[in-house]
């Protein structure tokens, strides 16, 4: 597996990905939200925590483009700062899930036998808990906070990566280059890291991208329930939790955080779908 | 078949055991003395001593687990800290509400997904296909609770067509029950519809490319018969599998949907229990859900093995 063999494939994948308008649109949107999250202090017109009792629940206006909330805070500034919580939660939870799931899946598929049995039964048991119910139970146990929500989502997402990594290992292990590496006396660790893992990269990348989308929804759901980001810190889910109490008086409070979640999740779903198509060897 | 049945059950048993160990650990991992946690607001030393002896809290953990399991096998999930009601009774009382919501959502999801998926596949790359795909991807990307809030805003607050929240038992007033369940079921079903539509489309495309469909066409059968009688029937197999395996997703979605529409079901039960720090209730609901999920999966697998001999003979345990 020299770099020379991989490069043409990589550029072919790139070309396919670049041709897919949906995927490119998703990538641009995701980068845009990432930029918003990073540049939040410079982009937000107001301090997201600053209350203004003279402008409580005021509708969109030239001063407050998206209106204000029940404490007179600027909705646009809170939506901009909320991008941080959501993207951070999406990326960190998936990183936790991968850090737990991929090594376990590799071990399980590589060594088989009792290690595989134990890890797979454990995975089956975790998969038996509906995703959000497991995340709620973990978040409740750890205590409500954004960090704990990320841990809860990460642990709940890990089984998907264990299964995926294991499946990839099983399919790669029968390949000749792995058998050749073994015959040459390469260590288990070297075979796993140098030969098996790089071949599992594409499906992990696809699953990872789609998992970020799911994790962003999960974080906003937990925050909506009061188990994620705690007030007064802004997050899209917790903004919606408050907004649902003022639907008749201040509908703008409910509209924008939801649109922000929708577009961000859509961006990662489009990108994930595009990657799946670009990396899929069979085409319709 | 018996070998397969035996093997499949032998896999389910350790999974169930691990699930029970995990759920048992939830309570033991909580910070503080479990007796004080179980006592709730009660601080009477006698009550705490009684709880300690009832749940064998002075014994080593494996012994505690043994007694906990013994009670569990008799259907005793403990009692609610808040209301003192047996957890099993409360779950059984709330369950029908969520089952109704889940069934209605599934009906709505299938009613949207099947026709849309079939038409998309037949008219691949048409405007309809494009629109259906955009809608499906949007359906997968819209958070349930936001869709619910927007529908309440539009349908209830602005138009005043349907009530925004609340629940009426179908035994009391079926019409009112359906009026109140329509929006929540649509919200819960929309994400599912998106996933099922994509599955129907790709299954139909795969089937439409197969040899027997070419043969059917070559025989001169009308396109309608080829599509509906020959192709759809086979394309439905993976779709039905996916639908059957969505129980977990439906329950997860129900937690949020019930919260938005204030429906007193299973999902609202767990959220309320979390906020009331009613740990036996949280434990009971989580254990019940996971067990139900494993058993439903077991039944689905067995049904497939019964229908399709290749599974039970192929050794794909």
XYZ file of C-alpha atoms in Angstrom:
601
model
C 0.000 0.000 0.000
C 2.353 2.729 -1.135
C 1.238 6.322 -1.470
C 1.517 5.893 -5.211
C -1.284 3.347 -5.236
C -3.560 5.423 -3.064
C -3.208 8.783 -4.719
C -5.119 8.122 -7.956
C -8.022 6.714 -5.937
C -7.991 9.724 -3.666
C -8.041 12.175 -6.560
C -10.784 10.152 -8.248
C -12.854 10.367 -5.068
C -12.175 14.089 -4.863
C -13.303 14.601 -8.423
C -16.486 12.616 -7.780
C -17.137 14.561 -4.604
C -16.557 17.903 -6.291
C -19.046 16.961 -9.011
C -21.802 16.324 -6.464
C -23.545 19.655 -5.989
C -25.402 18.508 -2.869
C -22.230 17.401 -1.139
C -20.421 20.611 -2.046
C -23.381 22.662 -0.844
C -23.282 20.708 2.428
C -19.534 21.205 2.788
C -19.824 24.954 2.189
C -22.685 25.251 4.699
C -20.803 23.216 7.307
C -17.687 25.392 6.850
C -19.845 28.506 7.065
C -21.322 27.411 10.392
C -17.859 26.458 11.601
C -16.650 29.964 10.730
C -19.670 31.460 12.530
C -18.898 29.365 15.612
C -15.221 30.381 15.640
C -15.860 34.041 14.881
C -18.885 34.348 17.201
C -17.314 37.081 19.387
C -16.720 39.236 16.295
C -19.951 38.464 14.447
C -22.514 38.739 17.247
C -23.894 42.282 17.396
C -24.637 42.036 21.149
C -23.427 40.150 24.199
C -25.580 36.957 24.094
C -26.081 37.117 27.878
C -26.916 40.808 28.155
C -30.505 41.302 29.288
C -32.468 44.381 28.362
C -35.729 44.862 30.267
C -36.804 47.663 27.956
C -36.746 45.298 24.954
C -38.357 42.117 26.258
C -39.768 39.899 23.457
C -39.494 42.660 20.885
C -40.125 41.539 17.294
C -37.420 41.668 14.608
C -36.307 45.262 13.986
C -33.278 47.115 12.582
C -31.727 47.036 16.099
C -32.455 43.364 16.671
C -32.647 41.617 13.294
C -34.128 38.407 14.717
C -35.912 40.028 17.668
C -35.251 39.546 21.380
C -36.139 36.833 23.890
C -38.072 36.798 27.171
C -35.194 38.559 28.952
C -34.568 41.074 26.187
C -31.462 39.258 24.913
C -30.652 39.544 21.216
C -31.806 36.367 19.420
C -29.312 36.751 16.534
C -26.370 36.972 18.953
C -27.625 33.923 20.830
C -28.105 31.945 17.599
C -24.533 32.871 16.556
C -23.073 31.818 19.922
C -25.315 28.748 19.939
C -23.416 27.480 16.887
C -20.433 26.918 19.202
C -22.319 24.632 21.562
C -23.912 22.663 18.721
C -20.829 22.168 16.566
C -18.643 21.476 19.581
C -21.144 18.884 20.786
C -21.394 17.332 17.315
C -17.659 17.003 16.789
C -16.606 16.135 20.355
C -19.322 13.490 20.831
C -18.342 11.786 17.589
C -14.655 11.994 18.559
C -15.532 10.282 21.873
C -17.619 7.662 20.057
C -14.781 6.951 17.611
C -12.098 6.915 20.306
C -14.125 4.283 22.165
C -15.615 2.433 19.234
C -12.831 2.078 16.685
C -10.184 0.453 18.954
C -12.791 -1.924 20.416
C -14.057 -2.817 16.943
C -10.480 -3.387 15.707
C -9.649 -5.652 18.657
C -12.919 -7.516 18.290
C -12.525 -8.198 14.590
C -8.777 -8.839 14.695
C -8.549 -11.284 17.578
C -12.025 -12.866 17.284
C -12.571 -15.592 19.919
C -13.603 -14.650 23.439
C -12.498 -11.006 23.089
C -14.877 -10.673 20.145
C -17.672 -12.420 22.068
C -17.320 -10.161 25.096
C -17.079 -6.936 23.090
C -19.960 -7.865 20.805
C -22.298 -8.904 23.626
C -21.461 -5.649 25.364
C -22.190 -3.773 22.110
C -25.483 -5.627 21.648
C -26.459 -4.682 25.180
C -25.656 -1.014 24.550
C -27.537 -1.101 21.244
C -30.608 -2.423 23.044
C -31.045 0.946 24.732
C -32.771 3.398 22.405
C -30.194 6.069 21.609
C -31.876 9.037 23.230
C -33.116 7.102 26.249
C -29.562 5.912 26.933
C -28.258 9.449 26.441
C -30.954 10.827 28.788
C -30.195 8.219 31.443
C -26.439 8.909 31.213
C -26.864 12.683 31.141
C -29.210 12.478 34.140
C -26.742 10.287 36.005
C -23.720 12.474 35.226
C -25.628 15.682 35.893
C -26.919 18.183 33.341
C -24.164 20.072 31.498
C -22.893 20.405 27.940
C -19.786 18.322 28.709
C -21.839 15.508 30.207
C -24.275 15.642 27.295
C -21.312 15.177 24.933
C -20.046 12.210 26.958
C -23.547 10.703 27.028
C -23.997 11.130 23.268
C -20.468 9.822 22.626
C -21.028 6.664 24.661
C -24.458 6.107 23.079
C -22.987 6.495 19.578
C -19.939 4.263 20.209
C -21.668 0.907 19.452
C -22.268 1.950 15.841
C -18.513 2.518 15.419
C -17.606 -0.738 17.171
C -19.794 -2.649 14.716
C -18.557 -0.738 11.702
C -14.846 -1.054 12.576
C -15.271 -4.754 13.343
C -17.037 -5.384 10.046
C -14.295 -3.578 8.142
C -11.573 -5.561 9.901
C -13.300 -8.826 9.064
C -13.527 -7.912 5.398
C -9.936 -6.648 5.194
C -8.408 -9.555 7.122
C -8.992 -11.984 4.262
C -7.172 -9.759 1.780
C -3.838 -10.918 0.456
C -1.873 -7.872 1.582
C -2.817 -8.546 5.203
C -1.820 -12.174 4.890
C 1.426 -11.070 3.230
C 2.157 -8.643 6.074
C 1.544 -11.454 8.522
C 3.819 -13.805 6.638
C 6.528 -11.134 6.735
C 6.256 -11.163 10.516
C 4.582 -7.778 11.078
C 3.295 -7.321 14.612
C -0.440 -7.295 15.384
C -0.323 -3.602 16.231
C 1.439 -2.796 12.956
C -1.027 -4.823 10.892
C -3.971 -3.151 12.623
C -2.674 0.397 12.366
C -0.851 0.288 9.020
C -2.946 -2.116 6.988
C -6.386 -2.595 8.495
C -7.228 0.888 9.795
C -6.397 2.825 6.593
C -8.714 0.501 4.681
C -11.524 1.146 7.108
C -11.036 4.897 6.689
C -13.756 5.566 4.072
C -16.697 3.945 5.869
C -15.564 5.498 9.147
C -15.411 8.912 7.509
C -18.933 8.519 6.079
C -20.339 7.208 9.350
C -18.488 9.926 11.265
C -19.961 12.713 9.137
C -23.498 11.363 9.441
C -22.940 10.809 13.171
C -22.029 14.490 13.607
C -25.456 15.351 12.164
C -27.163 12.925 14.550
C -25.088 14.188 17.495
C -26.086 17.802 16.806
C -29.759 16.774 16.882
C -29.115 14.723 20.033
C -27.397 17.633 21.792
C -30.178 20.010 20.884
C -32.726 17.415 22.070
C -30.940 17.012 25.403
C -30.637 20.796 25.767
C -34.315 21.101 24.841
C -35.120 18.712 27.689
C -32.856 20.702 30.034
C -30.128 18.054 30.174
C -27.527 19.759 27.985
C -26.201 23.303 27.888
C -27.432 25.097 31.021
C -28.892 28.616 31.039
C -27.971 31.367 30.607
C -25.320 30.023 28.146
C -26.896 29.974 24.677
C -27.611 26.758 22.825
C -30.165 26.178 20.077
C -31.953 23.406 21.972
C -32.303 25.331 25.217
C -33.454 28.438 23.303
C -36.267 26.333 21.822
C -37.142 24.949 25.241
C -37.881 28.491 26.445
C -39.385 29.628 23.132
C -42.143 26.995 23.218
C -43.664 28.853 26.189
C -44.024 32.070 24.181
C -45.305 30.758 20.839
C -48.296 33.083 20.620
C -46.476 36.215 21.858
C -43.006 35.791 20.351
C -42.915 33.205 17.546
C -39.544 34.525 16.275
C -37.921 33.083 19.386
C -38.816 29.586 18.139
C -38.158 30.025 14.433
C -34.445 30.916 14.175
C -32.739 28.445 16.513
C -34.699 25.666 14.785
C -33.676 26.855 11.321
C -30.056 26.956 12.524
C -30.228 23.333 13.738
C -31.977 22.240 10.555
C -29.419 23.833 8.223
C -26.402 22.591 10.175
C -27.725 19.038 10.356
C -28.725 19.165 6.686
C -25.185 20.300 5.805
C -23.590 17.289 7.507
C -26.205 14.905 6.075
C -25.601 16.229 2.550
C -21.866 15.925 3.012
C -22.177 12.406 4.451
C -24.445 11.317 1.585
C -22.072 12.831 -0.954
C -19.073 11.087 0.611
C -20.952 7.797 0.569
C -21.662 8.159 -3.134
C -18.153 9.363 -3.956
C -16.508 6.551 -2.004
C -18.872 3.849 -3.224
C -17.155 1.678 -5.828
C -20.476 0.606 -7.404
C -22.464 3.261 -9.171
C -26.041 3.068 -10.265
C -34.998 -24.361 12.772
C -34.635 -25.586 16.360
C -30.849 -25.225 16.213
C -31.240 -21.684 14.927
C -33.859 -20.895 17.563
C -31.599 -22.255 20.286
C -28.542 -20.379 18.995
C -30.439 -17.112 18.676
C -31.852 -17.390 22.209
C -28.406 -18.255 23.542
C -27.165 -14.944 22.120
C -30.108 -13.005 23.585
C -29.585 -14.320 27.127
C -26.100 -12.865 27.770
C -27.235 -9.610 26.151
C -30.218 -9.432 28.511
C -27.893 -10.248 31.419
C -25.481 -7.446 30.446
C -28.376 -5.023 30.038
C -29.568 -5.885 33.555
C -26.039 -5.425 34.967
C -25.753 -2.032 33.266
C -29.120 -0.873 34.544
C -28.348 -2.175 38.029
C -25.099 -0.203 37.925
C -26.943 3.040 37.100
C -28.208 3.237 40.651
C -24.991 2.076 42.263
C -22.882 4.531 40.277
C -24.918 7.461 41.511
C -23.041 9.630 43.931
C -24.115 9.190 47.560
C -25.694 6.432 49.606
C -28.260 4.462 47.540
C -30.458 4.099 50.649
C -30.660 7.886 50.970
C -31.328 8.193 47.228
C -34.149 5.633 47.462
C -35.566 7.322 50.551
C -36.032 10.536 48.559
C -37.164 13.343 50.846
C -37.607 10.929 53.753
C -34.913 11.288 56.417
C -36.362 9.070 59.196
C -33.548 6.672 60.267
C -36.065 3.838 60.652
C -37.284 4.215 57.071
C -33.702 4.317 55.822
C -32.836 1.203 57.829
C -35.916 -0.513 56.384
C -34.835 0.403 52.815
C -31.325 -0.843 53.561
C -32.607 -4.228 54.665
C -35.284 -4.473 51.954
C -32.798 -3.950 49.140
C -29.936 -5.769 50.931
C -27.802 -2.653 50.669
C -25.410 -3.826 53.383
C -24.518 -6.915 51.373
C -21.791 -7.123 48.717
C -22.784 -5.943 45.234
C -23.217 -9.409 43.664
C -25.616 -10.344 46.500
C -27.528 -7.095 45.991
C -27.727 -7.867 42.282
C -28.997 -11.380 43.035
C -31.886 -10.086 45.152
C -32.621 -7.312 42.692
C -32.785 -9.867 39.877
C -34.989 -12.150 41.956
C -37.517 -9.343 42.433
C -37.197 -8.407 38.779
C -38.088 -11.919 37.632
C -41.287 -11.593 39.658
C -42.110 -8.403 37.760
C -41.115 -6.132 40.648
C -39.193 -3.096 39.384
C -39.349 -1.308 42.740
C -41.443 1.684 43.636
C -41.462 5.293 42.601
C -39.700 7.574 45.081
C -42.266 10.252 44.402
C -45.621 8.515 44.393
C -44.680 5.199 46.036
C -46.595 3.477 43.219
C -45.050 0.253 41.859
C -42.892 1.135 38.842
C -44.270 -1.825 36.842
C -47.854 -0.553 37.278
C -46.942 2.968 36.196
C -45.098 1.663 33.111
C -48.009 -0.573 32.113
C -50.378 2.321 32.572
C -48.337 4.720 30.373
C -47.301 2.194 27.754
C -50.576 2.049 25.738
C -50.398 5.804 25.112
C -46.928 5.525 23.580
C -47.840 2.370 21.659
C -50.781 4.233 20.100
C -48.491 7.132 19.186
C -45.899 4.754 17.712
C -48.467 2.787 15.684
C -50.083 5.951 14.284
C -46.621 7.318 13.403
C -45.718 4.111 11.629
C -48.986 4.203 9.633
C -48.358 7.819 8.606
C -44.705 7.061 7.774
C -45.604 4.087 5.552
C -48.446 5.988 3.888
C -45.976 8.691 2.855
C -42.877 6.575 2.241
C -44.185 3.722 0.094
C -45.892 5.697 -2.688
C -43.155 8.360 -2.695
C -40.384 5.748 -2.790
C -42.015 3.744 -5.584
C -42.734 6.787 -7.757
C -39.208 8.109 -7.173
C -37.719 4.816 -8.298
C -39.919 4.489 -11.390
C -39.285 8.077 -12.390
C -35.658 8.146 -11.412
C -34.019 11.534 -11.912
C -37.351 13.241 -12.647
C -38.515 16.410 -10.873
C -40.613 14.271 -8.525
C -37.617 12.112 -7.636
C -35.512 15.178 -6.999
C -38.174 16.830 -4.828
C -38.883 13.628 -2.904
C -35.175 13.223 -2.172
C -34.834 16.810 -1.008
C -37.874 16.363 1.233
C -36.541 13.068 2.598
C -33.178 14.573 3.440
C -34.944 17.524 5.065
C -37.134 15.121 7.029
C -33.990 13.449 8.347
C -32.427 16.791 9.260
C -35.340 18.527 10.998
C -35.257 18.051 14.755
C -38.513 16.438 15.893
C -39.213 18.935 18.590
C -38.764 21.928 16.313
C -41.111 20.476 13.696
C -43.605 19.944 16.535
C -43.226 23.518 17.771
C -43.640 24.911 14.237
C -46.751 22.815 13.643
C -48.230 23.995 16.936
C -47.427 27.571 15.914
C -49.057 27.180 12.498
C -51.901 24.697 13.008
C -52.914 25.483 16.586
C -51.860 29.060 17.379
C -52.384 30.678 13.955
C -55.089 28.563 12.313
C -56.727 27.112 15.423
C -57.462 23.820 13.642
C -56.089 21.312 16.153
C -55.431 21.447 19.894
C -51.780 22.212 20.738
C -51.372 19.691 23.514
C -53.013 17.255 25.879
C -54.320 13.726 25.613
C -57.754 12.118 25.587
C -58.094 8.344 25.876
C -59.528 6.664 22.758
C -61.900 4.759 25.047
C -63.322 8.060 26.206
C -63.631 9.873 22.882
C -62.008 8.324 19.818
C -62.532 11.381 17.589
C -60.941 13.765 20.075
C -58.149 11.265 20.698
C -57.277 11.191 16.986
C -57.546 14.973 16.702
C -54.985 15.319 19.473
C -52.713 12.542 18.235
C -52.588 13.650 14.597
C -49.849 16.279 14.943
C -47.621 14.301 17.332
C -47.933 11.189 15.139
C -47.053 13.192 12.041
C -44.040 14.734 13.806
C -42.800 11.365 15.016
C -43.587 9.691 11.686
C -41.901 12.282 9.456
C -38.310 11.262 10.215
C -39.256 7.630 9.844
C -41.031 8.377 6.555
C -37.842 9.943 5.234
C -35.729 6.904 6.130
C -38.320 4.447 4.764
C -38.779 6.431 1.552
C -35.060 6.300 0.830
C -35.021 2.580 1.582
C -38.075 1.927 -0.642
C -36.508 3.886 -3.484
C -33.184 2.069 -3.398
C -34.819 -1.356 -2.920
C -37.143 -0.684 -5.873
C -34.218 0.453 -8.047
C -32.317 -2.702 -7.207
C -35.298 -4.956 -7.912
C -36.196 -3.137 -11.135
C -32.692 -3.955 -12.438
C -33.039 -7.672 -11.751
C -33.407 -10.410 -14.323
C -36.876 -11.581 -13.389
C -38.254 -8.092 -13.918
C -36.641 -8.036 -17.358
C -38.290 -11.399 -18.005
C -41.653 -10.091 -16.830
C -41.311 -7.126 -19.159
C -40.134 -9.368 -22.009
C -43.271 -11.472 -21.548
C -45.165 -8.326 -22.436
C -46.730 -7.700 -19.029
C -48.126 -4.267 -18.474
C -45.739 -1.918 -16.629
C -48.234 -1.451 -13.800
C -48.325 -5.183 -13.130
C -44.540 -5.464 -13.377
C -44.075 -2.656 -10.870
C -46.758 -3.419 -8.334
C -47.148 -7.169 -8.522
C -43.571 -8.228 -9.203
C -41.178 -5.518 -8.127
C -42.834 -3.904 -5.120
C -43.543 -7.198 -3.410
C -39.837 -8.050 -3.299
C -38.687 -4.514 -2.647
C -40.904 -4.461 0.444
C -38.809 -7.057 2.284
C -35.955 -4.728 3.322
C -38.426 -1.900 3.903
C -40.480 -3.981 6.324
C -37.289 -5.092 8.083
C -36.207 -1.506 8.502
C -39.681 -0.505 9.716
C -39.627 -3.336 12.249
C -36.238 -2.310 13.549
C -37.317 1.276 14.088
C -38.872 0.505 17.473
C -35.893 2.018 19.275
C -35.939 5.137 17.104
C -39.684 5.508 17.669
C -39.256 5.257 21.428
C -36.412 7.799 21.351
C -38.533 10.107 19.227
C -41.538 9.591 21.482
C -39.573 10.967 24.446
C -39.232 14.318 22.709
C -42.582 14.345 20.913
C -44.501 13.575 24.106
C -42.638 16.369 25.826
C -43.561 18.905 23.119
C -47.241 17.923 22.970
C -47.598 17.140 26.709
C -48.724 13.568 26.086
C -48.661 11.486 29.285
C -46.868 8.468 27.781
C -43.758 6.449 28.325
C -41.399 9.135 27.005
C -42.759 11.846 29.250
C -42.563 9.381 32.136
C -38.786 8.993 31.821
C -38.139 12.727 31.428
C -40.321 13.546 34.441
C -38.615 10.768 36.418
C -35.195 12.209 35.555
C -36.200 15.652 36.769
C -37.867 14.302 39.908
C -34.695 12.290 40.617
C -37.000 9.263 40.714
C -34.188 6.771 40.057
C -36.149 3.519 40.460
C -38.523 4.866 37.801
C -35.649 5.819 35.444
C -34.078 2.412 36.031
C -37.387 0.628 35.434
C -38.197 2.483 32.225
C -34.686 2.000 30.807
C -34.653 -1.699 31.678
C -38.130 -2.238 30.289
C -37.296 -0.491 27.013
C -34.068 -2.388 26.469
C -35.652 -5.747 27.265
C -38.575 -5.036 24.950
C -36.139 -4.063 22.210
C -34.109 -7.268 22.557
C -37.247 -9.430 22.591
C -38.771 -7.682 19.563
C -35.505 -8.125 17.660
C -35.445 -11.783 18.639
C -39.008 -12.227 17.336
C -38.192 -10.385 14.095
C -35.145 -12.611 13.550
C -37.105 -15.777 14.276
C -39.909 -14.679 11.949
C -37.347 -14.169 9.194
C -35.711 -17.507 9.793
C -39.136 -19.089 9.577
C -39.951 -17.294 6.316
C -36.512 -17.551 4.732
C -34.723 -20.908 5.072
C -31.450 -19.415 3.806
C -31.043 -17.559 7.116
C -31.501 -20.543 9.386
C -29.481 -22.883 7.194
C -26.840 -20.372 6.150
C -25.277 -20.229 9.598
C -25.549 -16.475 9.796
C -26.210 -16.634 13.539
